[in-house]
Amino acid sequence: MKSKTLSSENAALSRKRALRSLKKNLVSYSFLLPFIVGTLIFTLYPIVMSLLYALSNFNGTRITQIGFFNFGYIFDFSEFGWGRRVFGSLGVTFLYVIGNMTLSLVLSYLLALFLHRNIPAIRAIRVLCYLPCLIPGIASGVIWTDAFSTNLADPSMNGLFNTWLMKLGLEPMTFFTAASTSLPTLIFTGLWGIGGGMIMWLAAFGNISPELYEAAKMDGAGYFRRLFFITVPMSTPILFYNVVTSMIGGLQVFGTYANYGVGVEDSLHFIAIRIYITAFQNTFPGNYGLACAMAWILFVIIAALTLVMFKTGGWIQYGEGDE
Amino acid sequence: MTDEQIITTGEAEFIAEIKKRKQRRQAGYYVAKYAVAVILVVFFMFPYLFMVNKSLMSASELLAGDAHFFPHHFQISNYSIVKEFWGNILNTLQVVLINGFFGPLTSCICAFPFARHNFKGKKFMFAFMMSTVLLPTAVLMIPQYFLYSQLNLIGKLSSQWIGAFWGGGALNIFLVIQFMRTIPKDVDNAARVDGANEYQIFLFIVFPLCFNVFLYMAIGAVMGLWMDFQSPLLYLGNAQDQYTVGLAFYYYYTSSSNVSSNMQNRLMAMCVVMSLVPLLLFLVFQKQMIGGIKIGGLKG
């Protein structure tokens, strides 16, 4: 019927199709434009510069030397080398992450288990348990430095907790004023923030299909059997997600600097604070190259730990998923 | 279908006895549960009560030492400290409003093709986006400082909201992707048949349906930045008139003249005021907040 040959028609059609798919792709990418532009300017360019600084003696205006010497300083464990300070900071940060994460995940889980029941006013109780999470970090820092304040010289000027301890006939504790107790105290104040985890666990419990529990009940499984064979395994994906994100966040903890500074004898001198101080506080111009080198070491640690977690993620139960 | 069973008196008594026992046991459980609940609530309310009580104490009371929980002499005038931070509060409002609107908006825009389109390089872009989560802010901190100084943003409030227009972070985009997937595709297919283009579909169909997650991210941004002090500390330098509340309060708090214990009541009054914003936001938007935590935590 048509005068054109089949092949040329096909060619025109495929060209048209290619053009259309190109246009479609371009439309998709146009939506991504903010992300692409922002990432180029505020992430990729700084990454390249950060690497360059880490491998140089950048002083804010110029570079006169290039090499791995910054990393050399970090691994210099002699008496006045940076090694002890940097790895001391990393150690403190790890202790904080491990302590904070275990405490908050385990206790928020227990709290959620307790609050996962239908009793009158349960919603109000849940909200009240969640509210301390809403106190801004710097404000809660003021609260805890005051409540945990210690004055060994003049016991009458002790903070509230020490006053209560003394009223109970106990010795006042050092809390934030001694290197050995300041990190445990900081982790302890994290107790008031477990409400956020609780809300999330409750949401997770709500997503477990009730049929599983009914089937288990029919088979005569008691509360604890149901807990350990249904509730806990079904919460593992969210547990995994939270372990990963709270580890990444915890390794970068910086907010404590506002209230506790670097702590007594560097007991709260977390690595992010060390990086900030090395670059912007100690000297002028700061030791930008060294600070960037520390940041890269932190990045390698975070990436390696995340990789290990994903590789060892066999214990996660992805059952019942609809995706 | 509703056949009533005929029960003899003996059986009825037996059943009543069992019911009574069950009720008694349940009452016991209730008492135990509520006792634990009360302890929990007292524990979790402690920081609030402590803060509010201390903010009402008089200076002489604090100087006398002997820390106590309830104020002996009420002193409302502590709250006049807010006046000193008024300019900073306005600065902060500007920062949180810009970030709270444009951050979520660009997150929704960037999430749309991931949730709805099949385009070349989608997998790569997604993996690339998620990998930015791993990057510590510390790596970017120093070069970003020099980038901002090249752009002449140091010491200017604009340094606090310049980052709001670029997608709002990978985790937020991911959250919106997960949310958009729950919206049935039939809706936009119907619009496509009617001749709507992708921009119209996003703007008039998908984006309005994302309102809840938009609100969640907006509130999250406002809460997160309301008292942020890390980024103002880095970029605002010595420009005191540009300080946000978090940074101004930080300097006020750490300056040696204010750490003495007789100033704690005024500091606490400011803390109460600063805590009010997140608290009110949460109480008003409770439903969206908890819904958002669910999407964020569950689909990860």
Coordinates of C-alpha atoms in Angstrom, one line a residue:
Chain A
M1 CA 0.0 0.0 0.0
K2 CA 2.8 2.4 1.0
S3 CA 5.3 3.7 -1.5
K4 CA 8.2 3.7 1.0
T5 CA 10.4 0.7 1.4
L6 CA 10.1 -1.3 4.6
S7 CA 13.7 -0.7 5.7
S8 CA 13.7 3.1 5.4
E9 CA 10.4 3.1 7.3
N10 CA 12.1 1.0 10.0
A11 CA 15.0 3.3 10.2
A12 CA 12.8 6.3 10.5
L13 CA 10.8 4.6 13.2
S14 CA 13.9 3.5 15.2
R15 CA 15.3 7.0 14.9
K16 CA 12.1 8.4 16.2
R17 CA 12.1 5.9 19.0
A18 CA 15.7 6.8 19.9
L19 CA 14.8 10.4 19.9
R20 CA 11.8 9.8 22.1
S21 CA 13.8 7.8 24.6
L22 CA 16.5 10.4 24.6
K23 CA 13.9 13.0 25.4
K24 CA 12.4 10.8 28.1
N25 CA 15.8 10.4 29.7
L26 CA 16.4 14.1 29.5
V27 CA 13.1 14.8 31.2
S28 CA 14.0 12.3 34.0
Y29 CA 17.4 13.9 34.4
S30 CA 15.9 17.4 34.5
F31 CA 14.2 16.4 37.7
L32 CA 17.5 15.3 39.1
L33 CA 19.1 18.6 38.2
P34 CA 19.1 20.1 41.7
F35 CA 20.7 17.0 43.1
I36 CA 23.3 16.8 40.4
V37 CA 24.3 20.5 40.5
G38 CA 24.3 20.6 44.3
T39 CA 26.4 17.4 44.5
L40 CA 28.9 18.7 42.0
I41 CA 29.4 22.0 43.8
F42 CA 29.0 21.1 47.4
T43 CA 30.1 17.5 47.5
L44 CA 32.3 16.4 44.6
Y45 CA 34.4 19.5 44.3
P46 CA 35.0 19.6 48.1
I47 CA 35.9 15.9 48.0
V48 CA 38.6 16.5 45.4
M49 CA 39.9 19.5 47.3
S50 CA 39.8 17.6 50.6
L51 CA 42.0 14.9 49.0
L52 CA 44.4 17.5 47.7
Y53 CA 44.6 19.3 51.1
A54 CA 45.1 15.9 52.9
L55 CA 48.1 15.3 50.6
S56 CA 49.6 18.8 51.0
N57 CA 50.5 21.5 53.5
F58 CA 47.7 23.8 52.4
N59 CA 47.6 26.9 54.7
G60 CA 44.4 28.6 53.5
T61 CA 46.0 30.3 50.5
R62 CA 48.8 28.2 49.0
I63 CA 50.3 24.8 48.8
T64 CA 54.1 24.4 48.7
Q65 CA 54.5 20.7 49.4
I66 CA 52.8 17.6 48.3
G67 CA 53.1 14.1 49.7
F68 CA 51.8 11.7 52.3
F69 CA 53.5 13.5 55.2
N70 CA 50.1 14.3 56.9
F71 CA 49.4 10.6 57.2
G72 CA 52.9 10.2 58.4
Y73 CA 52.2 12.6 61.3
I74 CA 49.0 10.7 62.2
F75 CA 50.9 7.4 62.4
D76 CA 53.7 9.0 64.4
F77 CA 53.4 7.5 67.9
S78 CA 56.4 9.2 69.4
E79 CA 55.9 11.3 72.5
F80 CA 54.9 14.5 70.8
G81 CA 53.5 12.9 67.6
W82 CA 49.9 13.1 66.6
G83 CA 49.4 9.4 66.7
R84 CA 48.5 9.1 70.3
R85 CA 46.1 12.1 70.1
V86 CA 44.3 11.0 66.9
F87 CA 44.0 7.3 67.9
G88 CA 43.0 8.4 71.4
S89 CA 40.2 10.3 69.8
L90 CA 39.2 7.4 67.7
G91 CA 39.2 5.1 70.7
V92 CA 37.0 7.5 72.7
T93 CA 34.7 7.7 69.6
F94 CA 34.4 4.0 69.3
L95 CA 33.7 3.5 73.0
Y96 CA 31.0 6.1 72.7
V97 CA 29.4 4.5 69.6
I98 CA 29.4 1.1 71.1
G99 CA 28.1 2.2 74.5
N100 CA 25.5 4.5 73.1
M101 CA 24.3 2.2 70.4
T102 CA 24.0 -0.9 72.6
L103 CA 22.3 0.9 75.4
S104 CA 19.9 2.8 73.2
L105 CA 18.9 0.0 70.9
V106 CA 18.5 -2.6 73.7
L107 CA 16.6 -0.3 76.0
S108 CA 14.5 1.3 73.4
Y109 CA 13.5 -2.3 72.3
L110 CA 12.5 -3.3 75.8
L111 CA 10.6 0.0 76.3
A112 CA 8.8 -0.6 73.0
L113 CA 7.9 -4.2 74.1
F114 CA 6.5 -2.9 77.3
L115 CA 4.5 -0.1 75.6
H116 CA 3.3 -2.5 72.8
R117 CA -0.1 -3.3 74.4
N118 CA -3.5 -1.9 74.5
I119 CA -4.2 -0.3 77.8
P120 CA -6.1 2.9 78.3
A121 CA -4.0 6.1 77.9
I122 CA -1.2 4.1 76.2
R123 CA -0.8 6.7 73.5
A124 CA -0.3 9.5 76.0
I125 CA 2.3 7.4 77.9
R126 CA 4.2 6.7 74.6
V127 CA 4.2 10.4 73.7
L128 CA 5.5 11.4 77.2
C129 CA 8.3 8.8 76.9
Y130 CA 9.2 10.3 73.5
L131 CA 9.2 14.0 74.5
P132 CA 12.8 14.3 75.9
C133 CA 14.0 13.5 72.4
L134 CA 12.6 16.9 71.4
I135 CA 14.8 18.9 73.7
P136 CA 17.5 20.5 71.5
G137 CA 21.0 19.0 72.1
I138 CA 22.5 22.1 73.4
A139 CA 19.7 22.6 75.8
S140 CA 19.8 19.1 77.1
G141 CA 23.6 19.6 77.5
V142 CA 22.9 22.5 79.8
I143 CA 20.4 20.4 81.8
W144 CA 22.8 17.5 82.2
T145 CA 25.9 19.6 83.0
D146 CA 23.8 21.3 85.7
A147 CA 22.1 18.1 87.1
F148 CA 25.4 16.1 87.1
S149 CA 27.6 19.0 88.2
T150 CA 30.2 18.1 90.9
N151 CA 31.9 20.2 93.4
L152 CA 34.2 18.1 95.5
A153 CA 35.6 21.1 97.4
D154 CA 32.3 22.5 98.5
P155 CA 29.7 19.7 98.7
S156 CA 26.8 22.1 99.2
M157 CA 27.4 23.4 95.7
N158 CA 27.0 20.0 94.1
G159 CA 24.4 19.4 91.4
L160 CA 21.1 17.8 92.0
F161 CA 22.1 14.2 91.5
N162 CA 25.1 14.4 93.8
T163 CA 22.9 16.1 96.4
W164 CA 20.4 13.3 96.2
L165 CA 23.3 10.7 96.4
M166 CA 24.6 12.4 99.6
K167 CA 21.1 12.5 101.1
L168 CA 20.9 8.8 100.5
G169 CA 24.2 8.5 102.4
L170 CA 26.3 7.7 99.4
E171 CA 29.5 9.3 98.2
P172 CA 29.1 12.0 95.5
M173 CA 30.3 10.9 92.1
T174 CA 32.7 12.7 89.8
F175 CA 30.5 12.5 86.7
F176 CA 31.8 15.0 84.1
T177 CA 34.8 16.1 86.3
A178 CA 36.9 13.0 86.0
A179 CA 38.3 11.3 82.9
S180 CA 37.1 7.9 83.9
T181 CA 33.5 8.8 84.5
S182 CA 32.7 11.5 81.9
L183 CA 32.1 9.1 79.0
P184 CA 29.9 6.8 81.0
T185 CA 27.9 9.8 82.2
L186 CA 27.5 11.1 78.7
I187 CA 26.3 7.7 77.6
F188 CA 24.0 7.5 80.6
T189 CA 22.3 10.8 79.6
G190 CA 21.5 9.0 76.3
L191 CA 18.9 7.1 78.3
W192 CA 16.5 10.0 78.1
G193 CA 16.7 9.8 74.3
I194 CA 15.5 6.2 73.7
G195 CA 12.0 7.3 73.0
G196 CA 12.8 7.9 69.3
G197 CA 13.9 4.3 68.9
M198 CA 10.8 3.2 70.8
I199 CA 8.5 4.9 68.4
M200 CA 10.3 3.2 65.5
W201 CA 10.2 -0.3 67.1
L202 CA 6.5 0.1 67.8
A203 CA 5.9 0.9 64.1
A204 CA 7.9 -2.2 63.3
F205 CA 5.8 -4.3 65.6
G206 CA 2.7 -2.9 64.0
N207 CA 3.9 -4.2 60.6
I208 CA 4.2 -7.8 61.7
S209 CA 1.2 -9.6 60.4
P210 CA -1.2 -10.7 63.2
E211 CA -1.7 -14.0 61.5
L212 CA 1.8 -15.1 62.6
Y213 CA 0.8 -14.5 66.2
E214 CA -2.5 -16.2 65.8
A215 CA -0.9 -19.3 64.2
A216 CA 1.7 -19.4 67.0
K217 CA -1.0 -19.1 69.6
M218 CA -3.0 -21.9 68.0
D219 CA 0.2 -24.0 68.3
G220 CA 0.3 -23.2 72.0
A221 CA 3.3 -20.8 71.9
G222 CA 3.5 -18.6 75.0
Y223 CA 4.5 -14.9 75.2
F224 CA 8.3 -15.5 75.3
R225 CA 8.2 -18.1 72.5
R226 CA 6.2 -15.7 70.4
L227 CA 8.7 -12.9 71.3
F228 CA 11.8 -14.8 70.4
F229 CA 10.5 -16.6 67.3
I230 CA 8.3 -14.0 65.7
T231 CA 8.8 -10.5 67.1
V232 CA 12.6 -10.4 67.4
P233 CA 13.4 -12.1 64.0
M234 CA 10.8 -9.8 62.3
S235 CA 12.5 -6.7 63.7
T236 CA 16.0 -7.6 62.4
P237 CA 15.8 -5.6 59.1
I238 CA 15.0 -2.4 61.1
L239 CA 17.6 -3.3 63.7
F240 CA 20.2 -3.6 60.9
Y241 CA 19.2 -0.3 59.3
N242 CA 19.5 1.4 62.7
V243 CA 22.8 -0.1 63.6
V244 CA 24.2 1.1 60.3
T245 CA 22.8 4.6 60.5
S246 CA 23.5 5.2 64.2
M247 CA 27.0 3.9 63.7
I248 CA 27.6 6.3 60.9
G249 CA 26.1 9.2 62.9
G250 CA 27.8 8.2 66.1
L251 CA 31.3 8.1 64.7
Q252 CA 30.7 11.8 63.6
V253 CA 29.4 13.0 67.0
F254 CA 30.2 16.7 67.4
G255 CA 27.3 18.2 69.2
T256 CA 28.7 17.4 72.7
Y257 CA 31.4 20.0 72.0
A258 CA 29.0 22.8 72.8
N259 CA 28.4 21.8 76.4
Y260 CA 31.3 19.5 77.4
G261 CA 34.1 20.8 75.2
V262 CA 36.7 18.1 74.9
G263 CA 36.1 16.7 78.4
V264 CA 38.5 16.3 81.2
E265 CA 41.9 15.0 79.9
D266 CA 40.4 14.6 76.4
S267 CA 37.9 12.1 77.7
L268 CA 35.2 13.5 75.3
H269 CA 37.6 14.5 72.6
F270 CA 35.7 12.8 69.7
I271 CA 37.4 12.5 66.3
A272 CA 35.1 15.1 64.6
I273 CA 35.9 17.6 67.4
R274 CA 39.6 16.8 66.9
I275 CA 39.3 17.5 63.2
Y276 CA 37.5 20.8 63.8
I277 CA 40.0 22.0 66.4
T278 CA 43.0 21.0 64.3
A279 CA 41.6 23.0 61.4
F280 CA 40.0 26.0 63.0
Q281 CA 40.9 26.4 66.7
N282 CA 44.4 25.5 67.7
T283 CA 46.5 27.7 65.4
F284 CA 46.1 30.3 62.7
P285 CA 46.2 29.4 59.9
G286 CA 45.0 26.0 61.0
N287 CA 46.5 22.7 60.1
Y288 CA 44.0 22.1 57.3
G289 CA 46.0 19.3 55.6
L290 CA 46.3 17.3 58.8
A291 CA 42.7 17.7 59.6
C292 CA 41.6 16.6 56.1
A293 CA 43.9 13.5 56.5
M294 CA 42.1 12.7 59.8
A295 CA 38.8 13.1 58.1
W296 CA 39.8 10.7 55.3
I297 CA 40.9 8.1 57.9
L298 CA 37.4 8.5 59.5
F299 CA 35.8 8.0 56.1
V300 CA 37.8 4.8 55.5
I301 CA 36.7 3.5 58.9
I302 CA 33.1 4.3 58.2
A303 CA 33.1 2.8 54.8
A304 CA 34.9 -0.3 55.9
L305 CA 32.5 -0.9 58.9
T306 CA 29.5 -0.4 56.7
L307 CA 30.9 -2.8 54.1
V308 CA 31.5 -5.4 56.8
M309 CA 28.0 -5.0 58.2
F310 CA 26.5 -5.5 54.8
K311 CA 28.7 -8.5 54.1
T312 CA 27.8 -10.1 57.4
G313 CA 24.1 -9.3 57.1
G314 CA 23.0 -13.0 56.8
W315 CA 21.1 -12.8 60.1
I316 CA 18.5 -10.5 58.8
Q317 CA 15.1 -12.0 58.1
Y318 CA 13.7 -10.5 55.0
G319 CA 10.7 -12.7 55.1
E320 CA 7.1 -11.5 54.5
G321 CA 8.4 -8.6 52.4
D322 CA 6.2 -7.4 49.6
E323 CA 9.1 -6.0 47.6
Chain B
M1 CA -27.6 -17.7 63.4
T2 CA -27.8 -16.1 66.9
D3 CA -28.8 -19.2 68.8
E4 CA -28.7 -18.4 72.5
Q5 CA -27.2 -21.3 74.5
I6 CA -29.3 -22.7 77.3
I7 CA -27.2 -22.6 80.5
T8 CA -28.2 -24.3 83.7
T9 CA -27.8 -22.3 87.0
G10 CA -24.9 -24.4 88.1
E11 CA -23.0 -23.8 84.9
A12 CA -23.8 -20.1 85.1
E13 CA -22.3 -19.8 88.6
F14 CA -19.2 -21.7 87.5
I15 CA -18.7 -19.3 84.6
A16 CA -19.3 -16.3 86.8
E17 CA -16.6 -17.5 89.2
I18 CA -14.1 -18.0 86.4
K19 CA -14.9 -14.6 85.1
K20 CA -14.4 -13.0 88.5
R21 CA -11.1 -14.7 89.0
K22 CA -10.0 -13.5 85.5
Q23 CA -11.1 -10.0 86.3
R24 CA -9.1 -10.0 89.6
R25 CA -6.0 -11.3 87.9
Q26 CA -6.4 -8.7 85.1
A27 CA -6.8 -5.9 87.7
G28 CA -3.5 -7.0 89.3
Y29 CA -1.9 -6.9 85.9
Y30 CA -3.3 -3.4 85.3
V31 CA -1.9 -2.1 88.6
A32 CA 1.5 -3.5 87.8
K33 CA 1.5 -2.1 84.2
Y34 CA 0.4 1.3 85.3
A35 CA 3.0 1.3 88.2
V36 CA 5.7 0.7 85.6
A37 CA 4.2 3.3 83.3
V38 CA 4.2 5.9 86.0
I39 CA 7.8 5.2 86.8
L40 CA 8.7 5.5 83.1
V41 CA 6.7 8.8 82.7
V42 CA 8.4 10.3 85.8
F43 CA 11.8 9.3 84.5
F44 CA 11.2 10.7 81.0
M45 CA 9.6 13.9 82.2
F46 CA 12.6 14.6 84.5
P47 CA 14.6 16.8 82.1
Y48 CA 11.6 18.9 81.4
L49 CA 10.6 19.3 85.0
F50 CA 14.2 19.9 86.1
M51 CA 14.6 22.6 83.4
V52 CA 11.3 24.4 84.1
N53 CA 11.8 24.3 87.8
K54 CA 15.3 25.6 87.6
S55 CA 14.3 28.4 85.2
L56 CA 11.9 29.6 87.9
M57 CA 14.4 29.7 90.8
S58 CA 15.8 32.9 92.2
A59 CA 19.5 33.8 92.0
S60 CA 19.9 33.9 95.7
E61 CA 18.5 30.5 96.0
L62 CA 21.1 29.1 93.6
L63 CA 24.0 30.9 95.3
A64 CA 23.0 29.4 98.6
G65 CA 23.8 26.0 97.1
D66 CA 22.1 22.8 98.4
A67 CA 20.6 21.8 95.1
H68 CA 16.9 21.1 95.2
F69 CA 14.3 20.1 92.6
F70 CA 11.4 22.4 93.3
P71 CA 11.9 26.2 93.4
H72 CA 11.5 27.8 96.8
H73 CA 11.2 31.4 95.5
F74 CA 9.6 31.9 92.2
Q75 CA 11.3 34.3 89.8
I76 CA 9.6 34.7 86.5
S77 CA 11.9 37.6 85.4
N78 CA 14.5 35.0 84.4
Y79 CA 12.6 34.7 81.2
S80 CA 13.6 38.3 80.2
I81 CA 16.8 36.6 78.8
V82 CA 14.8 35.9 75.7
K83 CA 15.0 39.7 74.8
E84 CA 18.8 39.4 74.4
F85 CA 18.3 36.7 71.8
W86 CA 15.5 38.3 69.8
G87 CA 17.6 39.2 66.8
N88 CA 19.1 35.7 66.8
I89 CA 15.7 34.1 66.9
L90 CA 14.7 36.1 63.8
N91 CA 17.9 35.0 62.0
T92 CA 17.1 31.4 62.9
L93 CA 13.5 31.7 61.7
Q94 CA 14.8 32.8 58.3
V95 CA 17.2 29.9 58.2
V96 CA 14.7 27.2 59.2
L97 CA 11.9 28.5 57.0
I98 CA 14.1 28.5 53.9
N99 CA 15.5 25.1 54.7
G100 CA 12.2 23.7 55.8
F101 CA 10.5 24.6 52.5
F102 CA 13.1 24.2 49.8
G103 CA 14.8 21.2 51.2
P104 CA 11.7 19.0 51.2
L105 CA 10.5 20.5 47.9
T106 CA 13.8 19.6 46.1
S107 CA 13.8 16.2 47.7
C108 CA 10.4 15.5 46.2
I109 CA 11.5 16.8 42.8
C110 CA 14.6 14.5 42.8
A111 CA 12.7 11.5 44.1
F112 CA 10.1 11.6 41.3
P113 CA 12.2 10.1 38.5
F114 CA 13.5 7.4 40.8
A115 CA 10.1 6.4 41.8
R116 CA 8.3 6.8 38.5
H117 CA 10.6 6.7 35.5
N118 CA 13.0 4.2 33.9
F119 CA 15.9 6.1 32.6
K120 CA 19.4 5.3 31.5
G121 CA 21.7 5.2 34.5
K122 CA 19.0 5.1 37.1
K123 CA 20.8 2.3 39.0
F124 CA 24.0 4.2 39.0
M125 CA 22.5 7.5 40.0
F126 CA 20.7 5.8 42.9
A127 CA 23.8 4.0 44.1
F128 CA 25.8 7.2 43.8
M129 CA 23.2 9.1 45.7
M130 CA 23.1 6.6 48.5
S131 CA 26.9 6.4 48.8
T132 CA 26.9 10.1 49.7
V133 CA 25.4 9.1 53.0
L134 CA 28.6 7.4 54.0
L135 CA 30.7 10.5 53.5
P136 CA 31.4 12.1 56.8
T137 CA 30.7 15.9 57.1
A138 CA 34.2 16.1 58.5
V139 CA 35.6 15.3 55.1
L140 CA 33.7 18.1 53.5
M141 CA 34.0 20.6 56.3
I142 CA 37.3 22.2 55.5
P143 CA 37.1 22.4 51.7
Q144 CA 33.5 23.6 52.1
Y145 CA 34.7 26.4 54.3
F146 CA 37.1 27.6 51.7
L147 CA 34.5 27.1 49.0
Y148 CA 32.1 29.3 51.0
S149 CA 34.8 31.9 51.5
Q150 CA 35.5 32.0 47.8
L151 CA 31.8 32.5 47.3
N152 CA 31.9 35.3 49.9
L153 CA 29.4 33.6 52.2
I154 CA 31.5 33.4 55.4
G155 CA 29.9 35.6 58.1
K156 CA 26.6 35.8 56.2
L157 CA 23.3 34.2 57.0
S158 CA 23.0 32.9 53.5
S159 CA 25.7 30.3 54.3
Q160 CA 23.1 28.6 56.4
W161 CA 20.5 28.2 53.7
I162 CA 22.5 28.0 50.5
G163 CA 22.5 24.2 50.8
A164 CA 18.7 24.0 50.9
F165 CA 18.1 23.9 47.2
W166 CA 20.0 20.7 46.2
G167 CA 17.8 17.8 47.1
G168 CA 17.8 17.9 50.8
G169 CA 20.2 15.0 51.3
A170 CA 20.2 11.4 50.1
L171 CA 18.2 10.0 53.0
N172 CA 15.4 12.4 52.5
I173 CA 15.2 11.6 48.8
F174 CA 15.2 8.0 49.6
L175 CA 12.4 8.5 52.1
V176 CA 10.3 10.2 49.4
I177 CA 11.1 7.5 46.9
Q178 CA 9.7 4.9 49.3
F179 CA 6.6 7.1 49.9
M180 CA 6.0 7.7 46.2
R181 CA 6.1 4.0 45.5
T182 CA 3.0 3.5 47.7
I183 CA 1.0 5.9 45.4
P184 CA -0.7 3.9 42.7
K185 CA 0.7 4.4 39.3
D186 CA -2.8 4.4 37.7
V187 CA -3.3 7.9 38.8
D188 CA -0.4 9.3 36.8
N189 CA -1.0 6.9 33.9
A190 CA -4.6 8.3 33.6
A191 CA -3.2 11.8 33.5
R192 CA -0.6 10.8 30.9
V193 CA -3.4 9.4 28.7
D194 CA -5.1 12.8 29.0
G195 CA -2.0 14.4 27.6
A196 CA -0.3 15.7 30.8
N197 CA 3.5 15.9 30.6
E198 CA 5.8 14.7 33.3
Y199 CA 6.2 18.1 34.9
Q200 CA 2.4 18.5 35.2
I201 CA 2.0 15.0 36.6
F202 CA 4.6 15.8 39.2
L203 CA 3.3 19.2 40.1
F204 CA -0.5 18.5 40.1
I205 CA -0.8 14.8 41.0
V206 CA 2.2 13.2 42.7
F207 CA 3.5 16.2 44.7
P208 CA 0.2 17.1 46.4
L209 CA -0.1 13.4 47.4
C210 CA 3.3 13.7 49.0
F211 CA 2.1 16.4 51.4
N212 CA 2.5 14.2 54.5
V213 CA 6.0 13.2 53.8
F214 CA 6.8 16.8 52.8
L215 CA 5.5 18.0 56.2
Y216 CA 7.5 15.4 58.0
M217 CA 10.7 16.4 56.3
A218 CA 9.9 20.1 56.8
I219 CA 9.4 19.6 60.5
G220 CA 12.5 17.5 60.7
A221 CA 14.5 20.2 59.0
V222 CA 13.1 22.9 61.3
M223 CA 13.8 20.8 64.4
G224 CA 17.2 19.8 63.3
L225 CA 18.4 23.3 62.4
W226 CA 16.5 25.2 65.1
M227 CA 19.3 24.7 67.6
D228 CA 22.1 23.6 65.2
F229 CA 25.4 25.1 66.2
Q230 CA 28.0 23.2 64.2
S231 CA 27.4 24.8 60.8
P232 CA 26.8 28.3 62.2
L233 CA 30.0 27.9 64.2
L234 CA 31.9 27.1 61.1
Y235 CA 30.5 29.6 58.7
L236 CA 29.2 32.6 60.6
G237 CA 32.7 33.6 61.9
N238 CA 32.6 36.8 63.9
A239 CA 29.5 38.4 62.4
Q240 CA 27.5 38.6 65.6
D241 CA 24.5 40.2 64.0
Q242 CA 24.1 37.1 61.8
Y243 CA 24.3 34.6 64.6
T244 CA 21.6 32.0 65.0
V245 CA 20.1 31.2 68.4
G246 CA 22.1 28.0 68.7
L247 CA 25.4 29.8 68.1
A248 CA 24.6 32.9 70.1
F249 CA 23.5 30.7 73.0
Y250 CA 26.6 28.6 72.7
Y251 CA 28.8 31.7 73.0
Y252 CA 26.6 33.1 75.8
Y253 CA 26.9 29.8 77.6
T254 CA 30.6 29.3 77.3
S255 CA 31.6 32.9 78.0
S256 CA 33.2 32.9 81.4
S257 CA 30.9 35.4 83.0
N258 CA 27.8 33.3 82.5
V259 CA 28.9 29.9 83.7
S260 CA 28.7 30.8 87.4
S261 CA 25.9 28.9 89.1
N262 CA 23.8 32.0 89.8
M263 CA 23.2 32.4 86.1
Q264 CA 21.8 28.9 85.6
N265 CA 18.3 30.0 86.1
R266 CA 18.4 32.4 83.2
L267 CA 20.2 29.8 81.1
M268 CA 17.5 27.3 81.9
A269 CA 14.8 29.9 81.0
M270 CA 16.3 30.2 77.6
C271 CA 16.5 26.4 77.3
V272 CA 12.8 26.2 78.1
V273 CA 12.1 28.7 75.3
M274 CA 14.3 26.9 72.9
S275 CA 12.7 23.6 73.6
L276 CA 9.2 25.0 73.1
V277 CA 9.5 25.1 69.3
P278 CA 10.2 21.4 68.7
L279 CA 7.8 20.4 71.4
L280 CA 4.9 22.4 69.9
L281 CA 5.7 21.3 66.4
F282 CA 5.6 17.7 67.5
L283 CA 2.4 18.0 69.4
V284 CA 0.6 19.7 66.5
F285 CA 1.9 17.4 63.8
Q286 CA 2.1 14.2 65.8
K287 CA 0.4 12.1 63.2
Q288 CA 2.7 13.1 60.4
M289 CA 5.8 12.8 62.6
I290 CA 5.0 9.3 63.7
G291 CA 3.9 8.3 60.2
G292 CA 7.2 9.7 58.8
I293 CA 9.3 7.7 61.4
K294 CA 7.4 4.6 60.2
I295 CA 8.2 5.2 56.5
G296 CA 11.8 6.1 57.3
G297 CA 12.5 3.3 59.6
L298 CA 10.5 0.4 58.1
K299 CA 11.4 0.6 54.5
G300 CA 15.1 0.9 55.0

